[in-house]
Short mmCIF file of C-alpha atoms in Angstrom, two decimals:
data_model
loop_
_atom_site.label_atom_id
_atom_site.label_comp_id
_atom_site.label_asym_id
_atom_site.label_seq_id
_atom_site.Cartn_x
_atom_site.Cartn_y
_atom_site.Cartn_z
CA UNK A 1 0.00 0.00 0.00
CA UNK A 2 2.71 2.34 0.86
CA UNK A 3 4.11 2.04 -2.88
CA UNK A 4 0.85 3.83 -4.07
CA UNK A 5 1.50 7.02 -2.14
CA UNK A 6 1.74 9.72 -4.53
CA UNK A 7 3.91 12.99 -4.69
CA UNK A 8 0.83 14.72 -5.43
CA UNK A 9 -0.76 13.14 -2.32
CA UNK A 10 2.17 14.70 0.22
CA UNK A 11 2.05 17.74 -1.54
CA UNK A 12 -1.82 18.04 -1.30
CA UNK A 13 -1.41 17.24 2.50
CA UNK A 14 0.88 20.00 3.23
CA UNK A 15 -1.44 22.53 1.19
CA UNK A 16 -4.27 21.39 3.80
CA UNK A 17 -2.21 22.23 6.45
CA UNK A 18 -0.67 25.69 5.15
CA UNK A 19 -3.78 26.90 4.07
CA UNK A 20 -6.06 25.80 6.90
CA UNK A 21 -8.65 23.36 5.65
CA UNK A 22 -9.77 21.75 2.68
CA UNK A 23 -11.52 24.20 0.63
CA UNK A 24 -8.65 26.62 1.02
CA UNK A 25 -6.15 23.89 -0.34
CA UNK A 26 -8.82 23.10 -3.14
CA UNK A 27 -8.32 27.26 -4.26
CA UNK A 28 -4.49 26.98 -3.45
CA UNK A 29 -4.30 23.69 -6.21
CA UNK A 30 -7.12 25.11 -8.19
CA UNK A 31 -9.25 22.00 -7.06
CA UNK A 32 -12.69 21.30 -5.87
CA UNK A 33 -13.21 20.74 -2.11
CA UNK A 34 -14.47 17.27 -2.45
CA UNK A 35 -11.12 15.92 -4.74
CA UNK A 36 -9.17 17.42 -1.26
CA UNK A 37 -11.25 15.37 0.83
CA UNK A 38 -10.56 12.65 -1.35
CA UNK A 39 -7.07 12.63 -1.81
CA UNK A 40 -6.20 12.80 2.01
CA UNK A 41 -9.06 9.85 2.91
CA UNK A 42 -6.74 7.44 0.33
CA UNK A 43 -3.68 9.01 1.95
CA UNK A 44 -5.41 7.62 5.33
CA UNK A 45 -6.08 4.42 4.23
CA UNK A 46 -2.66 3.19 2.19
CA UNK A 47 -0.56 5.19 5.19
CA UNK A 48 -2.97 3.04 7.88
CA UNK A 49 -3.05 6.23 9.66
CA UNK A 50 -5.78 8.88 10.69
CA UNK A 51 -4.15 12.23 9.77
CA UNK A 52 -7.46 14.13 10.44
CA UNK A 53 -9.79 14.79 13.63
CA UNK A 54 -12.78 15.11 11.39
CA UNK A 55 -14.93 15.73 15.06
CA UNK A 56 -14.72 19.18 14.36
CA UNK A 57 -16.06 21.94 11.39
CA UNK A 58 -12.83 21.98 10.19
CA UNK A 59 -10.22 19.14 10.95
CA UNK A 60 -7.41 19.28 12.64
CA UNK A 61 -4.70 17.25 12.59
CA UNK A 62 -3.97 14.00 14.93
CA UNK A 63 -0.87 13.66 16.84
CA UNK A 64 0.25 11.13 13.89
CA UNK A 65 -0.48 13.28 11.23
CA UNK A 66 1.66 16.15 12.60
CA UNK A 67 4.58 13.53 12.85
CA UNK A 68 3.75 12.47 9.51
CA UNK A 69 3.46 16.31 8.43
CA UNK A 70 7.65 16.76 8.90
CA UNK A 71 8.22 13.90 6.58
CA UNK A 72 5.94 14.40 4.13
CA UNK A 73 7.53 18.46 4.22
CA UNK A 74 11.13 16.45 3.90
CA UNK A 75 10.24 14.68 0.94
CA UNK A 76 8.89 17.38 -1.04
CA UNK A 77 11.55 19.65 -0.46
CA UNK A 78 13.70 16.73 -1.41
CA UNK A 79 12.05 16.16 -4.97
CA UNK A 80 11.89 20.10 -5.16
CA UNK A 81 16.34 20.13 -4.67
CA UNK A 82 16.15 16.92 -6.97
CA UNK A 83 14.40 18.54 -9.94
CA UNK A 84 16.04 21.88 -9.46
CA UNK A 85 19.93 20.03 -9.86
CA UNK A 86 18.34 18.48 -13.05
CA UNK A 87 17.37 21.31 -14.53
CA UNK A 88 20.68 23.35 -13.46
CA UNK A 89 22.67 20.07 -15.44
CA UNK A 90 20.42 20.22 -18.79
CA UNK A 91 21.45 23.99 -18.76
CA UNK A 92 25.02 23.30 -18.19
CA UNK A 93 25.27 23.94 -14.57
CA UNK A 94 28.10 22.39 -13.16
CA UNK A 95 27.77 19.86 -9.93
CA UNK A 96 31.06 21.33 -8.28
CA UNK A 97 33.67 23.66 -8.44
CA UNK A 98 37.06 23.54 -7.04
CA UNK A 99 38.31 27.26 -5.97
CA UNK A 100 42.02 27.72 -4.73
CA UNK A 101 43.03 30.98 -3.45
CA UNK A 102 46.50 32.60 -2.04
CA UNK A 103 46.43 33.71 1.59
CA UNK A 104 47.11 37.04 0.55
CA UNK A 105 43.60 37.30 -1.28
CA UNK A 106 40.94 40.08 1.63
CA UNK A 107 39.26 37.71 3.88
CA UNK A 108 35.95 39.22 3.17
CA UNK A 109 36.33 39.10 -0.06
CA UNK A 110 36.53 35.31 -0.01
CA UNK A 111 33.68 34.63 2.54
CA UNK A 112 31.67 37.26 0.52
CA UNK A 113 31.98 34.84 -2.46
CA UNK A 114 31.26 31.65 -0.76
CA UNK A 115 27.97 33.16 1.20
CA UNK A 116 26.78 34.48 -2.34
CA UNK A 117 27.68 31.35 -4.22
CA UNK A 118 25.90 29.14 -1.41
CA UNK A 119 22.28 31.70 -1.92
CA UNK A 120 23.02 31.67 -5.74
CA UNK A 121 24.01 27.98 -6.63
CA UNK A 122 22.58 25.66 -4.30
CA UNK A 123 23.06 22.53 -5.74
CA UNK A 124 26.80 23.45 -6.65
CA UNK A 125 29.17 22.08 -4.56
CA UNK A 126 31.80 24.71 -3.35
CA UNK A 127 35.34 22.66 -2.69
CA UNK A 128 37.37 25.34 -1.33
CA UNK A 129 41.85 25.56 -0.86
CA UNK A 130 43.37 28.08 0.78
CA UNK A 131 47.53 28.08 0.37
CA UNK A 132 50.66 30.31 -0.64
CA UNK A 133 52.43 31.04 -3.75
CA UNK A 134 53.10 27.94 -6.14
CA UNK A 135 51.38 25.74 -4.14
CA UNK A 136 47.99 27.16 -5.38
CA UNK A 137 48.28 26.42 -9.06
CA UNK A 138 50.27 23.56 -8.70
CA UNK A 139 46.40 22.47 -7.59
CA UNK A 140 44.96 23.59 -10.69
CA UNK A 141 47.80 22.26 -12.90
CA UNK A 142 47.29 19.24 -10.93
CA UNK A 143 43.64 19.46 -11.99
CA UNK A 144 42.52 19.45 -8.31
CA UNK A 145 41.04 22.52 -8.66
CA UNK A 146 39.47 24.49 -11.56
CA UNK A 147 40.69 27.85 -10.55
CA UNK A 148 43.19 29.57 -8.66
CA UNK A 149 43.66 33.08 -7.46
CA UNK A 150 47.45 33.69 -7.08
CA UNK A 151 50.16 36.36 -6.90
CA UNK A 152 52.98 37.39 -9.40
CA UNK A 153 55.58 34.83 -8.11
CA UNK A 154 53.22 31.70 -8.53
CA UNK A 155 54.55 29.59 -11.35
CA UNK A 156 51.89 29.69 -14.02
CA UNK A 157 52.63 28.45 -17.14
CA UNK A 158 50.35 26.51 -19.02
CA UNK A 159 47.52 28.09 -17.29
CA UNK A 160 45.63 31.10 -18.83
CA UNK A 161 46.37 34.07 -16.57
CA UNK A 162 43.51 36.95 -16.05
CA UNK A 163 44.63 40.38 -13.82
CA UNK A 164 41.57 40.95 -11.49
CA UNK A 165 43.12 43.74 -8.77
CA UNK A 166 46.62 44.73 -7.51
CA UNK A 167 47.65 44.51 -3.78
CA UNK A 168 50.57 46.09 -2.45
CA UNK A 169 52.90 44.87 0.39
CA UNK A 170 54.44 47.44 3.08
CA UNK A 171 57.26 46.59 4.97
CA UNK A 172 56.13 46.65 8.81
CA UNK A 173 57.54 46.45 12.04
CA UNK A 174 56.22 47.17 15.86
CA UNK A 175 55.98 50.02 17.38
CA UNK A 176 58.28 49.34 19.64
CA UNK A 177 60.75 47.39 17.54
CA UNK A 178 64.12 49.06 17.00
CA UNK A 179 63.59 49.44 13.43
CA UNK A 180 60.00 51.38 13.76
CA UNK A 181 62.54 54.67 15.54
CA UNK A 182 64.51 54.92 12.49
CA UNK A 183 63.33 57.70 10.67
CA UNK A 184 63.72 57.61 6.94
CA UNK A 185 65.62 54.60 4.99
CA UNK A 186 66.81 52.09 6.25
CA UNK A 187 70.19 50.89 5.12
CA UNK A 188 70.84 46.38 4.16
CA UNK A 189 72.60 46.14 6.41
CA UNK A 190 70.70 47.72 9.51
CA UNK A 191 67.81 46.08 8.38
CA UNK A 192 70.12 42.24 8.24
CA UNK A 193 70.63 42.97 11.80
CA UNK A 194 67.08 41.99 12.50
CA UNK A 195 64.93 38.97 11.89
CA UNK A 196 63.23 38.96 8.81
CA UNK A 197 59.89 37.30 8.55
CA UNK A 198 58.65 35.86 5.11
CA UNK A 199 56.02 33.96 4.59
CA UNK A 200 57.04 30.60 2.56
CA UNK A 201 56.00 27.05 0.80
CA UNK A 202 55.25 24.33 2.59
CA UNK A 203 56.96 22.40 0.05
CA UNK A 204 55.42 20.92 -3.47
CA UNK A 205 56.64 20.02 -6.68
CA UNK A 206 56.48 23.61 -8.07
CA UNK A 207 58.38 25.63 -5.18
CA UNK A 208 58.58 29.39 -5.23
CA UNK A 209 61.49 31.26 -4.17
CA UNK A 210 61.13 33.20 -0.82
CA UNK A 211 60.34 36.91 -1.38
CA UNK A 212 61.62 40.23 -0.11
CA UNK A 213 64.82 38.99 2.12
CA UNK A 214 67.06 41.43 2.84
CA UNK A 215 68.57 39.29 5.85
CA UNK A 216 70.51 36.13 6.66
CA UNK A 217 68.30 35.91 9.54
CA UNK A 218 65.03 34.58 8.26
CA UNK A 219 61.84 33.56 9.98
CA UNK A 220 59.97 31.40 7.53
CA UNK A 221 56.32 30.94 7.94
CA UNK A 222 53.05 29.13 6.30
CA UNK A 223 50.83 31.28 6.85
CA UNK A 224 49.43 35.04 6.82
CA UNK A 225 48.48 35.39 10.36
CA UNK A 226 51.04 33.59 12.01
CA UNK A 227 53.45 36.42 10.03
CA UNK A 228 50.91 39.02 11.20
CA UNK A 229 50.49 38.05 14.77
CA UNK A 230 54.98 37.90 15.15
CA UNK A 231 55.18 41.10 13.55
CA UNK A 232 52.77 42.44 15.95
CA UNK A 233 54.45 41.45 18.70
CA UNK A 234 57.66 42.83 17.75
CA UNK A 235 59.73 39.08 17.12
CA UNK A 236 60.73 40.66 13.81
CA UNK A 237 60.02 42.63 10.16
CA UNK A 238 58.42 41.97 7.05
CA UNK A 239 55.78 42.42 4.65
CA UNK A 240 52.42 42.75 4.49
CA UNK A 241 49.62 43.34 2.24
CA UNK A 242 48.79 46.92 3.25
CA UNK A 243 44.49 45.67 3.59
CA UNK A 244 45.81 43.52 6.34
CA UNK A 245 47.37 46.03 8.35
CA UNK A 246 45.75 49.54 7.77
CA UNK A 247 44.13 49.13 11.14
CA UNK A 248 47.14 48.48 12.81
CA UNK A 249 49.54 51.28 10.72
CA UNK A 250 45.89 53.68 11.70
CA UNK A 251 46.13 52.59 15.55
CA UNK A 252 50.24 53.03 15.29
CA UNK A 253 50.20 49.27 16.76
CA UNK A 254 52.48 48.76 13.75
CA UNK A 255 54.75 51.13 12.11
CA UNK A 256 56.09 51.50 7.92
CA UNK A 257 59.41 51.00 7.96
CA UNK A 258 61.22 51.98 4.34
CA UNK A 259 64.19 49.89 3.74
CA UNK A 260 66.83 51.91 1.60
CA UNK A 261 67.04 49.36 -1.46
CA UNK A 262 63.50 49.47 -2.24
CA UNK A 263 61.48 51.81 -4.04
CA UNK A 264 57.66 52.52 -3.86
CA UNK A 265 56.76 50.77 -6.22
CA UNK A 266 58.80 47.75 -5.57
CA UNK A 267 55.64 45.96 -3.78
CA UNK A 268 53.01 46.13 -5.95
CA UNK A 269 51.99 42.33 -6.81
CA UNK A 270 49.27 41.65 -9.41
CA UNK A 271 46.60 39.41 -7.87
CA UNK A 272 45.23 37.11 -10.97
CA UNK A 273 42.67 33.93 -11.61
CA UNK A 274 43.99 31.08 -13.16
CA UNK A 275 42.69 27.85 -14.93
CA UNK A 276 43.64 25.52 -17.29
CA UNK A 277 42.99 26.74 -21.24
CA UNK A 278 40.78 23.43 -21.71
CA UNK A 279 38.33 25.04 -18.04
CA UNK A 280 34.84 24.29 -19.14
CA UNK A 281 32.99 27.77 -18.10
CA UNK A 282 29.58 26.71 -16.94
CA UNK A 283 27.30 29.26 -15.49
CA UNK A 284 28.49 28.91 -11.77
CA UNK A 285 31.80 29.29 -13.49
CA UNK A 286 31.30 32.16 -15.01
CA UNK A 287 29.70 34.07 -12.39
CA UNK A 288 32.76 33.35 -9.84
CA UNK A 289 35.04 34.60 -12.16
CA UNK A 290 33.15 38.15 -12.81
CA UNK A 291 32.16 38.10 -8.72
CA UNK A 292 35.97 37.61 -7.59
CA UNK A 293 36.99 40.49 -9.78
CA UNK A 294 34.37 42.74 -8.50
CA UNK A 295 35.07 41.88 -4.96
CA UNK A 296 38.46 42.02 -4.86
CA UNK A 297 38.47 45.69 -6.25
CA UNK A 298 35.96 46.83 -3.75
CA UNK A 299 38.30 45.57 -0.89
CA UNK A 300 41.70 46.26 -2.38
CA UNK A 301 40.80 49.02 -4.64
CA UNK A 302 43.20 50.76 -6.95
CA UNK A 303 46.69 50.87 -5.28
CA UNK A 304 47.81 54.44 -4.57
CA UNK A 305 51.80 55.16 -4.23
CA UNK A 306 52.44 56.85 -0.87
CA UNK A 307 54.07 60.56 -1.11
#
């Protein structure tokens, strides 16, 4: 008996219950009162189950229908998800996407993405990599992921490369950290005195070279906010992208240092997506590559060289 149960059955009992009684559901389904009635007395009978107090003018539901009532909500929403990921894949919507990203890419930016992805393609599957330098497209040459968002010094070839915003790195240092009371530049070999902290590979096939030394002593780290929480407290100097730290260089917490063999201009790194020429650009696709652009330019912006 339970095999006859219809779709149309569950769906009509949930219309009796959102819309208050029979003759309401018969309007809402654009059927007479008496097909209602109908409908949810065979739903009785095959389930074995009185869903209805009929001892009233209108019924109300039994203790067993309102159990029933959550399932029968389940499996409509169910078919509902089903159909709609059928009809995204006969229009060429992908059923995931693999996104890798540098550490250096805003925060917000990135969770911005994801939340809007998650409210615009529901039946997508987001697979999401954060890492540094080479390691990132190494996962898209890899094919492990579809796209990558990486900085200048990320080995790229044979990937298409596409500019989407420019961040630029300022050399920091504590407030209280010997180099922050020089005023003016700051000679190689003052600055060698001091440890340097870069952030670095954890290793891979495709290894980048470690950026901006200007010391033998050398703090390597794996990560953005390890670098930014030791440079905060003073165990060193380094870089930074300068979204990271404007609260900080606003509060004073950290100070701009400006090391003698570097110009302004020296830091500005071009932050581009990445993906393999054969990428198949569905329409999830194509809207994270427009959205990552647009975010990352409101949350970057257009760099600006200091005076």
């Amino acid at each position: 008996m339970f095999d006859a149960i219809t779709l149309d059955q569950l769906r009509t009992f949930v219309a009796v219950v959102d819309e208050g009684s029979f003759s309401a559901a018969g309007r809402k389904l654009r059927r007479v009162q008496s097909a209602v009635s109908h409908a949810m007395a065979n739903l009785e009978t095959q389930l074995g189950v009185q869903l209805w107090d009929r001892s009233t003018k209108i019924p109300t539901l039994t203790e067993e229908g309102s159990v029933l009532l959550t399932a029968a909500r389940r499996i409509c929403s169910d078919v509902d998800a089903f159909k709609r990921t059928a009809e995204g894949l006969v229009g060429g919507l992908e059923p995931s996407i693999s996104l890798a990203v540098d550490v250096i890419l805003p925060t917000r930016a990135l969770v911005d993405l994801c939340r809007e992805f998650a409210v615009k393609f529901p039946t997508v599957q987001l697979r999401l990599y954060t890492d540094t330098l080479s390691a990132v497209s190494s996962l898209v040459l890899d094919g492990v992921c579809q796209i990558g968002v990486v900085g200048p010094a990320a080995q790229t070839q044979g990937l298409e490369r596409q500019h989407i915003s420019t961040v630029r790195l300022v050399p920091v240092a504590a407030k209280h950290h010997p180099l922050a009371q020089i005023q003016g530049p700051v000679a190689t070999q003052v600055l060698s005195e001091y440890v340097n902290i870069v952030l670095s590979e954890r290793g891979g096939t495709r290894p980048t070279a470690d950026q901006g030394l200007l010391s033998t002593n050398v703090w390597r780290v794996a990560d953005l906010h390890t670098k930014h929480a030791f440079l905060r407290a003073g165990l060193g100097w380094g870089n930074m992208p300068e979204h990271l730290v404007q609260e900080d260089l606003a509060s004073g917490r950290l100070v701009r240092i400006r090391p003698a063999a570097w110009g302004e201009d020296n830091w500005l790194l071009s932050l581009s997506i990445v993906h393999r020429p054969d990428l198949s650009k569905g329409p999830a696709t194509r809207w994270l590559l427009e959205r990552m652009a647009e975010l990352c330019l409101r949350d970057i912006g257009p760099p600006q060289l200091s005076p």
